CSV table of C-alpha atoms and ligand atoms in Angstrom, one decimal:
chain,number,residue,atom,x,y,z
A,1,MET,CA,13.8,13.2,-1.1
A,2,TYR,CA,11.3,11.1,-2.9
A,3,MET,CA,8.5,9.3,-1.1
A,4,LEU,CA,7.8,6.0,-2.5
A,5,ASN,CA,4.6,5.3,-0.6
A,6,ASP,CA,2.4,5.4,-3.6
A,7,TRP,CA,4.4,2.9,-5.6
A,8,HIS,CA,2.1,0.0,-5.2
A,9,PHE,CA,1.8,-2.0,-8.4
A,10,ALA,CA,-1.9,-2.8,-8.4
A,11,ARG,CA,-3.1,-6.3,-9.3
A,12,PRO,CA,-6.8,-6.0,-9.8
A,13,ALA,CA,-7.0,-9.0,-12.2
A,14,LEU,CA,-5.5,-11.3,-9.6
A,15,ALA,CA,-7.8,-10.1,-6.9
A,16,ASP,CA,-10.7,-10.6,-9.2
A,17,SER,CA,-9.7,-14.1,-10.0
A,18,TYR,CA,-9.6,-15.0,-6.4
A,19,LEU,CA,-13.0,-13.5,-5.7
A,20,HIS,CA,-14.4,-15.1,-8.8
A,21,LEU,CA,-13.5,-18.6,-7.7
A,22,PHE,CA,-15.2,-18.0,-4.3
A,23,GLU,CA,-18.3,-16.8,-6.2
A,24,LEU,CA,-18.4,-19.9,-8.3
A,25,GLY,CA,-19.1,-21.6,-5.0
A,26,LEU,CA,-16.8,-24.6,-5.6
A,27,THR,CA,-14.6,-23.7,-2.7
A,28,SER,CA,-14.9,-21.7,0.4
A,29,ALA,CA,-11.2,-21.5,1.3
A,30,ARG,CA,-7.9,-21.2,-0.4
A,31,GLY,CA,-4.3,-21.4,0.7
A,32,LEU,CA,-1.5,-19.5,-1.0
A,33,PHE,CA,2.2,-19.5,-0.4
A,34,ALA,CA,5.2,-17.7,-1.6
A,35,ARG,CA,8.6,-17.1,-0.1
A,36,ARG,CA,9.4,-14.2,2.2
A,37,ARG,CA,9.1,-10.6,0.8
A,38,MET,CA,7.4,-11.6,-2.4
A,39,GLY,CA,4.4,-9.4,-2.0
A,40,LYS,CA,1.7,-11.6,-0.4
A,41,THR,CA,0.8,-9.2,2.4
A,42,GLU,CA,0.9,-6.2,0.1
A,43,PHE,CA,-1.4,-7.9,-2.4
A,44,LEU,CA,-3.9,-9.0,0.3
A,45,LYS,CA,-4.0,-5.6,1.9
A,46,LYS,CA,-3.9,-3.3,-1.1
A,47,ASP,CA,-5.6,-5.4,-3.8
A,48,PHE,CA,-7.6,-8.2,-2.5
A,49,ILE,CA,-9.2,-6.8,0.6
A,50,PRO,CA,-10.4,-3.5,-1.0
A,51,ALA,CA,-11.8,-5.6,-3.9
A,52,ALA,CA,-13.6,-8.0,-1.5
A,53,GLU,CA,-15.1,-5.0,0.3
A,54,LEU,CA,-16.4,-3.6,-2.9
A,55,ARG,CA,-18.1,-6.8,-3.6
A,56,GLY,CA,-19.9,-6.6,-0.3
A,57,TYR,CA,-17.8,-8.8,2.0
A,58,VAL,CA,-17.0,-7.8,5.5
A,59,VAL,CA,-13.3,-8.4,5.8
A,60,VAL,CA,-11.3,-9.6,8.8
A,61,TYR,CA,-7.6,-9.6,8.4
A,62,ALA,CA,-5.2,-11.1,10.9
A,63,ASN,CA,-1.5,-11.5,10.5
A,64,LEU,CA,-0.4,-14.2,12.9
A,65,TRP,CA,3.2,-13.2,12.9
A,66,ASP,CA,3.5,-9.6,13.9
A,67,LEU,CA,1.5,-10.1,17.1
A,68,GLU,CA,1.8,-8.9,20.6
A,69,VAL,CA,-0.6,-11.6,21.7
A,70,ASP,CA,-1.1,-15.2,20.8
A,71,PRO,CA,-2.8,-15.9,17.5
A,72,ALA,CA,-6.1,-17.0,19.0
A,73,THR,CA,-6.5,-13.8,20.8
A,74,ALA,CA,-5.5,-11.8,17.9
A,75,LEU,CA,-7.8,-13.5,15.5
A,76,ILE,CA,-10.7,-13.1,17.8
A,77,ALA,CA,-9.8,-9.6,18.5
A,78,GLU,CA,-9.9,-8.7,14.8
A,79,PHE,CA,-13.1,-10.7,14.3
A,80,TYR,CA,-14.8,-8.8,17.1
A,81,LYS,CA,-13.6,-5.4,15.9
A,82,VAL,CA,-15.4,-5.9,12.7
A,83,VAL,CA,-18.5,-7.8,13.8
A,84,GLU,CA,-19.3,-6.2,17.1
A,85,PRO,CA,-16.9,-3.3,17.8
A,86,LYS,CA,-19.0,-1.9,20.7
A,87,GLY,CA,-19.1,-4.9,22.9
A,88,PHE,CA,-15.5,-5.6,22.3
A,89,ASP,CA,-13.5,-3.3,24.5
A,90,LYS,CA,-14.4,-4.9,27.8
A,91,ILE,CA,-13.7,-8.4,26.7
A,92,TRP,CA,-10.4,-7.2,25.3
A,93,ALA,CA,-9.2,-5.6,28.5
A,94,ASN,CA,-9.9,-8.8,30.4
A,95,LEU,CA,-8.3,-11.0,27.9
A,96,LYS,CA,-5.1,-9.0,27.3
A,97,LEU,CA,-4.1,-8.8,31.0
A,98,PRO,CA,-2.6,-12.2,31.7
A,99,VAL,CA,-0.8,-12.3,28.4
A,100,ALA,CA,0.7,-8.9,28.9
A,101,LYS,CA,1.8,-9.8,32.4
A,102,ILE,CA,3.7,-12.9,31.1
A,103,LYS,CA,5.3,-10.9,28.3
A,104,ALA,CA,6.5,-8.3,30.7
A,105,THR,CA,8.0,-10.8,33.2
A,106,GLY,CA,10.5,-12.4,31.0
A,107,LYS,CA,12.1,-14.5,33.7
A,108,ILE,CA,9.4,-15.9,35.8
A,109,PRO,CA,10.1,-16.3,39.5
A,110,LEU,CA,9.4,-19.8,40.7
A,111,MET,CA,6.7,-18.9,43.2
A,112,ILE,CA,4.4,-17.3,40.7
A,113,GLU,CA,5.1,-19.7,37.9
A,114,GLY,CA,2.1,-21.8,38.8
A,115,THR,CA,-0.3,-18.9,38.9
A,116,LEU,CA,0.9,-17.8,35.5
A,117,GLU,CA,0.4,-21.3,34.0
A,118,ALA,CA,-3.1,-21.4,35.4
A,119,GLU,CA,-3.8,-18.0,33.9
A,120,LEU,CA,-2.4,-19.1,30.5
A,121,SER,CA,-4.6,-22.2,30.3
A,122,ASN,CA,-7.4,-19.9,31.4
A,123,VAL,CA,-6.6,-17.7,28.4
A,124,LYS,CA,-6.9,-20.8,26.2
A,125,LYS,CA,-10.3,-21.7,27.5
A,126,VAL,CA,-11.5,-18.2,27.3
A,127,THR,CA,-10.4,-17.9,23.6
A,128,GLY,CA,-12.4,-21.0,22.8
A,129,THR,CA,-15.5,-19.5,24.3
A,130,LEU,CA,-14.8,-16.1,22.9
A,131,LEU,CA,-14.5,-17.6,19.4
A,132,MET,CA,-18.0,-19.1,19.8
A,133,ASP,CA,-19.4,-15.8,21.1
A,134,ALA,CA,-17.8,-13.9,18.2
A,135,MET,CA,-19.2,-16.4,15.7
A,136,GLN,CA,-22.7,-16.2,17.2
A,137,ALA,CA,-22.5,-12.4,17.0
A,138,PHE,CA,-21.6,-12.8,13.3
A,139,ASP,CA,-24.5,-15.1,12.7
A,140,LYS,CA,-26.9,-12.3,13.6
A,141,THR,CA,-25.4,-10.1,10.9
A,142,LYS,CA,-26.3,-10.2,7.2
A,143,LYS,CA,-23.2,-9.7,5.1
A,144,PRO,CA,-20.8,-12.5,3.9
A,145,MET,CA,-17.4,-12.5,5.5
A,146,MET,CA,-13.9,-12.8,4.0
A,147,LEU,CA,-11.5,-14.0,6.6
A,148,VAL,CA,-7.9,-13.4,5.6
A,149,ILE,CA,-5.3,-15.2,7.7
A,150,ASP,CA,-1.8,-14.1,6.9
A,151,GLU,CA,1.2,-16.2,8.0
A,152,ALA,CA,-1.3,-18.9,8.6
A,153,GLN,CA,1.4,-21.5,9.2
A,154,VAL,CA,1.4,-20.3,12.8
A,155,LEU,CA,-1.9,-22.2,13.3
A,156,ALA,CA,0.0,-25.4,12.7
A,157,TYR,CA,2.2,-25.0,15.7
A,158,GLU,CA,1.6,-27.4,18.5
A,159,GLU,CA,0.7,-24.8,21.0
A,160,ASN,CA,-2.1,-23.5,18.8
A,161,SER,CA,-3.7,-26.8,18.2
A,162,HIS,CA,-6.5,-26.3,20.6
A,163,PHE,CA,-7.6,-23.1,19.0
A,164,CYS,CA,-7.1,-24.5,15.5
A,165,HIS,CA,-9.6,-27.3,16.2
A,166,ALA,CA,-12.1,-24.8,17.6
A,167,LEU,CA,-11.6,-22.5,14.6
A,168,ARG,CA,-12.0,-25.3,12.1
A,169,ALA,CA,-15.3,-26.4,13.8
A,170,ALA,CA,-16.6,-22.9,13.8
A,171,LEU,CA,-15.7,-22.3,10.1
A,172,ASP,CA,-17.0,-25.8,9.0
A,173,ILE,CA,-20.6,-25.0,9.8
A,174,ARG,CA,-20.4,-21.5,8.2
A,175,LYS,CA,-18.8,-22.3,4.8
A,176,GLU,CA,-21.7,-20.6,3.0
A,177,ARG,CA,-21.1,-17.2,4.7
A,178,ILE,CA,-17.4,-17.2,5.6
A,179,LYS,CA,-14.8,-17.5,2.9
A,180,VAL,CA,-11.2,-17.9,4.1
A,181,ILE,CA,-7.8,-17.1,2.6
A,182,PHE,CA,-4.8,-18.7,4.3
A,183,ALA,CA,-1.5,-17.1,3.2
A,184,GLY,CA,1.9,-18.0,4.4
A,185,SER,CA,5.6,-18.1,3.7
A,186,SER,CA,6.3,-21.6,4.9
A,187,GLU,CA,5.2,-24.0,2.2
A,188,THR,CA,6.3,-27.0,4.2
A,189,THR,CA,4.2,-26.1,7.2
A,190,LEU,CA,1.2,-25.1,5.1
A,191,ARG,CA,1.4,-28.4,3.3
A,192,LYS,CA,1.4,-30.2,6.5
A,193,MET,CA,-1.6,-28.1,7.7
A,194,PHE,CA,-3.7,-29.0,4.7
A,195,GLY,CA,-2.2,-32.3,3.7
A,196,VAL,CA,-1.8,-34.4,6.8
A,197,ALA,CA,-4.8,-36.4,7.9
A,198,SER,CA,-4.4,-35.8,11.7
A,199,GLU,CA,-4.3,-32.0,11.2
A,200,PRO,CA,-7.6,-30.0,11.9
A,201,PHE,CA,-7.5,-28.3,8.5
A,202,TYR,CA,-6.7,-31.5,6.6
A,203,ASN,CA,-8.1,-31.2,3.0
A,204,TRP,CA,-9.8,-28.0,4.0
A,205,ALA,CA,-8.3,-25.7,1.4
A,206,PRO,CA,-6.5,-26.2,-1.9
A,207,LEU,CA,-3.0,-24.9,-1.6
A,208,GLU,CA,-1.3,-23.1,-4.5
A,209,PRO,CA,1.6,-20.9,-5.2
A,210,PHE,CA,1.0,-17.2,-5.1
A,211,GLU,CA,1.5,-15.6,-8.5
A,212,LEU,CA,4.9,-13.7,-8.3
A,213,LEU,CA,5.6,-10.3,-9.6
A,214,GLY,CA,7.5,-10.2,-12.9
A,215,ASN,CA,8.3,-8.2,-15.9
A,216,GLU,CA,5.2,-6.1,-15.9
A,217,PHE,CA,5.9,-4.9,-12.3
A,218,VAL,CA,9.5,-3.9,-13.3
A,219,GLU,CA,8.1,-2.0,-16.4
A,220,VAL,CA,5.7,0.0,-14.3
A,221,MET,CA,8.3,0.8,-11.7
A,222,VAL,CA,10.7,2.0,-14.4
A,223,GLU,CA,7.9,4.2,-16.0
A,224,GLN,CA,7.3,5.7,-12.6
A,225,VAL,CA,11.0,6.5,-12.1
A,226,ASN,CA,11.3,8.0,-15.5
A,227,ALA,CA,8.2,10.1,-15.0
A,228,ILE,CA,9.8,11.9,-12.0
A,229,SER,CA,13.6,11.7,-12.5
A,230,LYS,CA,15.8,13.7,-14.8
A,231,TYR,CA,18.0,10.6,-15.1
A,232,PRO,CA,16.2,7.9,-16.9
A,233,LEU,CA,16.5,4.3,-15.8
A,234,SER,CA,16.8,1.8,-18.7
A,235,LEU,CA,14.4,-1.1,-18.7
A,236,LEU,CA,17.2,-3.5,-19.5
A,237,GLU,CA,19.3,-2.4,-16.5
A,238,ALA,CA,16.2,-2.6,-14.3
A,239,GLN,CA,15.3,-6.1,-15.5
A,240,ASN,CA,18.8,-7.2,-14.8
A,241,ALA,CA,18.6,-5.7,-11.3
A,242,PHE,CA,15.4,-7.4,-10.6
A,243,SER,CA,16.9,-10.8,-11.6
A,244,GLN,CA,20.1,-10.2,-9.6
A,245,LEU,CA,17.9,-9.3,-6.6
A,246,LYS,CA,16.3,-12.7,-6.9
A,247,ASN,CA,13.0,-11.3,-8.3
A,248,THR,CA,12.2,-10.0,-4.9
A,249,PRO,CA,9.9,-6.9,-5.1
A,250,GLU,CA,11.1,-5.6,-1.7
A,251,PHE,CA,14.7,-5.5,-2.7
A,252,PHE,CA,13.8,-4.0,-6.1
A,253,ARG,CA,12.0,-1.2,-4.4
A,254,ARG,CA,15.0,-0.5,-2.3
A,255,TYR,CA,17.1,-0.4,-5.4
A,256,ILE,CA,14.8,2.0,-7.1
A,257,GLU,CA,14.9,4.2,-4.0
A,258,ARG,CA,18.6,4.1,-3.9
A,259,TYR,CA,18.7,5.1,-7.6
A,260,LEU,CA,16.4,8.0,-7.2
A,261,ILE,CA,18.3,9.4,-4.2
A,262,ASN,CA,21.7,9.1,-5.8
A,263,PRO,CA,21.0,9.2,-9.6
A,264,LEU,CA,24.4,10.5,-10.4
A,265,ASP,CA,26.1,7.4,-9.0
A,266,GLY,CA,24.3,5.4,-11.7
A,267,GLU,CA,22.4,2.2,-11.9
A,268,ALA,CA,25.2,-0.2,-11.3
A,269,ALA,CA,26.1,1.6,-8.1
A,270,ALA,CA,22.5,1.5,-6.9
A,271,LEU,CA,22.4,-2.3,-7.6
A,272,GLU,CA,25.7,-2.9,-5.9
A,273,THR,CA,24.7,-1.0,-2.7
A,274,THR,CA,21.3,-2.7,-2.6
A,275,LYS,CA,22.9,-6.1,-3.0
A,276,ASN,CA,25.4,-5.5,-0.3
A,277,LYS,CA,22.6,-4.4,2.0
A,278,VAL,CA,20.2,-7.2,1.5
A,279,PHE,CA,22.4,-10.2,0.9
A,280,SER,CA,25.0,-9.7,3.7
A,281,ASP,CA,22.7,-9.9,6.6
A,282,GLN,CA,24.2,-10.6,10.0
A,283,ASN,CA,21.3,-12.8,10.6
A,284,PHE,CA,22.5,-15.3,8.0
A,285,LYS,CA,25.7,-15.7,9.9
A,286,LYS,CA,23.9,-16.4,13.1
A,287,GLN,CA,21.5,-18.8,11.4
A,288,TRP,CA,24.4,-20.6,9.8
A,289,SER,CA,26.4,-21.0,12.9
A,290,SER,CA,23.5,-22.3,14.8
A,291,LEU,CA,23.2,-25.3,12.5
A,292,LEU,CA,24.7,-28.7,13.0
A,293,ALA,CA,27.7,-29.5,10.8
A,294,ALA,CA,25.9,-32.1,8.8
A,295,ASP,CA,23.0,-29.7,8.2
A,296,ARG,CA,25.5,-27.2,6.9
A,297,VAL,CA,27.0,-29.6,4.5
A,298,ILE,CA,23.6,-30.5,3.2
A,299,LEU,CA,22.5,-26.9,3.0
A,300,ALA,CA,25.6,-25.9,1.1
A,301,MET,CA,24.8,-28.7,-1.4
A,302,ILE,CA,21.2,-27.4,-1.9
A,303,ALA,CA,22.6,-23.9,-2.4
A,304,ASN,CA,24.9,-25.2,-5.0
A,305,ASP,CA,22.2,-27.1,-6.8
A,306,VAL,CA,23.4,-30.5,-6.1
A,307,ASN,CA,20.6,-32.7,-7.4
A,308,ASP,CA,21.1,-36.1,-5.9
A,309,LEU,CA,21.2,-35.5,-2.2
A,310,HIS,CA,20.7,-39.1,-1.4
A,311,GLY,CA,23.3,-40.3,-3.9
A,312,LYS,CA,26.8,-41.6,-3.5
A,313,MET,CA,28.5,-38.3,-4.2
A,314,ALA,CA,26.5,-36.6,-1.5
A,315,LEU,CA,27.5,-39.3,1.0
A,316,GLN,CA,31.2,-38.9,0.0
A,317,ARG,CA,31.0,-35.2,0.5
A,318,LEU,CA,29.4,-35.6,3.9
A,319,SER,CA,32.1,-38.0,4.9
A,320,ALA,CA,34.9,-35.8,3.7
A,321,GLU,CA,33.6,-32.6,5.2
A,322,LEU,CA,32.6,-34.1,8.5
A,323,GLY,CA,35.8,-36.0,8.7
A,324,ILE,CA,34.2,-39.4,9.3
A,325,GLU,CA,34.5,-42.7,7.6
A,326,LEU,CA,32.4,-43.2,4.6
A,327,ASN,CA,30.9,-46.4,6.2
A,328,ASP,CA,29.6,-44.3,9.1
A,329,VAL,CA,27.5,-41.9,7.0
A,330,ASN,CA,24.4,-43.3,5.4
A,331,LYS,CA,21.1,-42.1,4.0
A,332,ASN,CA,19.8,-41.4,7.5
A,333,THR,CA,22.4,-38.8,8.0
A,334,THR,CA,21.1,-36.9,4.9
A,335,GLN,CA,17.5,-37.7,5.8
A,336,ASN,CA,17.8,-36.4,9.4
A,337,ALA,CA,19.6,-33.2,8.2
A,338,LEU,CA,16.9,-32.5,5.7
A,339,ARG,CA,14.2,-33.1,8.2
A,340,ARG,CA,15.8,-30.6,10.7
A,341,LEU,CA,16.3,-28.0,8.0
A,342,ALA,CA,12.6,-28.4,6.9
A,343,ASN,CA,11.4,-28.1,10.4
A,344,LYS,CA,13.2,-25.0,10.9
A,345,ASN,CA,11.6,-23.6,7.7
A,346,ILE,CA,15.0,-23.1,6.1
A,347,VAL,CA,14.2,-25.5,3.1
A,348,THR,CA,11.1,-26.8,1.5
A,349,LYS,CA,10.8,-30.3,0.0
A,350,MET,CA,9.7,-29.9,-3.6
A,351,ASP,CA,9.9,-33.5,-4.6
A,352,TYR,CA,11.8,-36.6,-3.5
A,353,GLY,CA,15.4,-35.5,-2.9
A,354,VAL,CA,14.7,-32.0,-4.3
A,355,TYR,CA,14.8,-29.2,-1.9
A,356,GLN,CA,14.6,-25.5,-2.2
A,357,PHE,CA,15.5,-22.6,0.2
A,358,GLU,CA,12.6,-20.7,1.6
A,359,ASP,CA,14.7,-17.6,1.5
A,360,GLU,CA,16.6,-17.1,-1.8
A,361,ALA,CA,18.8,-14.4,-0.2
A,362,PHE,CA,20.0,-17.0,2.3
A,363,ALA,CA,20.7,-19.4,-0.5
A,364,ASP,CA,22.8,-16.8,-2.1
A,365,TRP,CA,24.6,-16.1,1.0
A,366,VAL,CA,25.4,-19.8,1.7
A,367,LYS,CA,26.6,-20.2,-1.8
A,368,HIS,CA,29.0,-17.3,-1.7
A,369,ARG,CA,30.1,-17.4,1.9
A,370,ASP,CA,34.0,-17.1,1.9
B,401,LIG,N1,2.5,-5.0,-5.7
B,401,LIG,C1,3.6,-4.4,-5.2
B,401,LIG,N2,3.9,-3.1,-5.7
B,401,LIG,C2,5.0,-2.6,-5.3
B,401,LIG,N3,5.8,-3.0,-4.3
B,401,LIG,C3,5.5,-4.2,-3.8
B,401,LIG,C4,4.4,-5.0,-4.2
B,401,LIG,N4,4.4,-6.1,-3.6
B,401,LIG,C5,5.4,-6.1,-2.7
B,401,LIG,N5,6.1,-5.0,-2.9
B,401,LIG,C6,7.3,-4.6,-2.1
B,401,LIG,O1,7.8,-5.8,-1.4
B,401,LIG,C7,7.8,-5.6,0.0
B,401,LIG,C8,7.4,-6.9,0.7
B,401,LIG,O2,6.1,-7.3,0.3
B,401,LIG,P1,5.2,-8.1,1.4
B,401,LIG,O3,5.5,-7.6,2.7
B,401,LIG,O4,3.8,-8.1,0.8
B,401,LIG,O5,5.8,-9.5,1.2
B,401,LIG,P2,5.3,-10.9,1.9
B,401,LIG,O6,5.3,-11.9,0.8
B,401,LIG,O7,4.1,-10.7,2.7
B,401,LIG,O8,6.6,-11.2,2.8
B,401,LIG,P3,6.6,-11.9,4.3
B,401,LIG,O9,6.5,-13.4,4.0
B,401,LIG,O10,8.0,-11.6,4.7
B,401,LIG,O11,5.5,-11.3,5.1
B,401,LIG,C9,6.8,-4.5,0.2
B,401,LIG,O12,7.0,-3.8,1.4
B,401,LIG,C10,7.0,-3.6,-1.0
B,401,LIG,O13,8.1,-2.8,-0.8
B,402,LIG,MG1,3.6,-10.9,4.7
């Protein structure tokens, strides 16, 4: 059995280019986005953070998605761990309690609902104060900080708005010493976060696409395979596989693994198995059936690269598939569907009337369903 733990494709130049821009001093924050499973977290953790540490930054990393607590608490916790690990344990124990209670309850009996709500709002107040405390502890230290916020779009959710304002205020006055990376998989939400005037982080960080892994990544992976396997993998086949797997590094790694474990079955079989596994997700079915009929029609058009979603053809298709009179569908039908799909982070608006799936695998599933 091969262990593929050490198969990280290092990207030192990319890490350096990020650090370099911070060092030029033109910006103190950056936002980067790419779709799911494209390697953002792996880059941040394995390339960027070690490089930042080498340059003398203290690094705080928080992933706002895989959390057992709310993002505010998590971020402060990570912050404290780095800045003042000793004083932290006590605060943490106090803070965690009410949240843990709520999580455990699931269904909340009516009589204690009020108490829990009070405790929750208490947590919110406490996190505001704690953030200030944490920042003040940081002010007494010497090193610059790199704050890496992964899945940062979570900050834009309504329920986190209080904390988001507090965070922005705290960071505003520390731009010299705290550099921030916001990373996320929802371009729509990140765009809103940095591009809408009423949002706390409006204009706070330039937002740019994360550089995706490409041919060089495939080449290095193939070299690795061929260094350990008796059954060489051809670069051409691997490139084809990468493309069929929607250029998704995670899926490609699974393909490689499959190939190494069953080399005698050959490359084509490894690709077929991997595709079946990654593209026939039960979740897609669930997601699809939870959508309104109009949203499904629109989504299918996007999956099939229909360009003019607002045009006459699109309206005709809506009318035909929904079984309603052409007079009764109009541009609002399309507009509303697109808004719902974007709010659910299923699609991202690229331009007027041009939309793209956030998850290419879902696009493929929609396109090829029955
Ligand atoms: N540089 C790399 N070298 C080797 N494999 C990689 C690399 N980057 C990503 N991968 C593979 O892709 C997988 C997904 O990467 P990662 O979790 O970083 O994606 P992500 O963009 O953060 O996705 P999400 O938005 O779902 O969090 C990794 O677990 C790994 O298998
Ligand atoms: Mg990630």
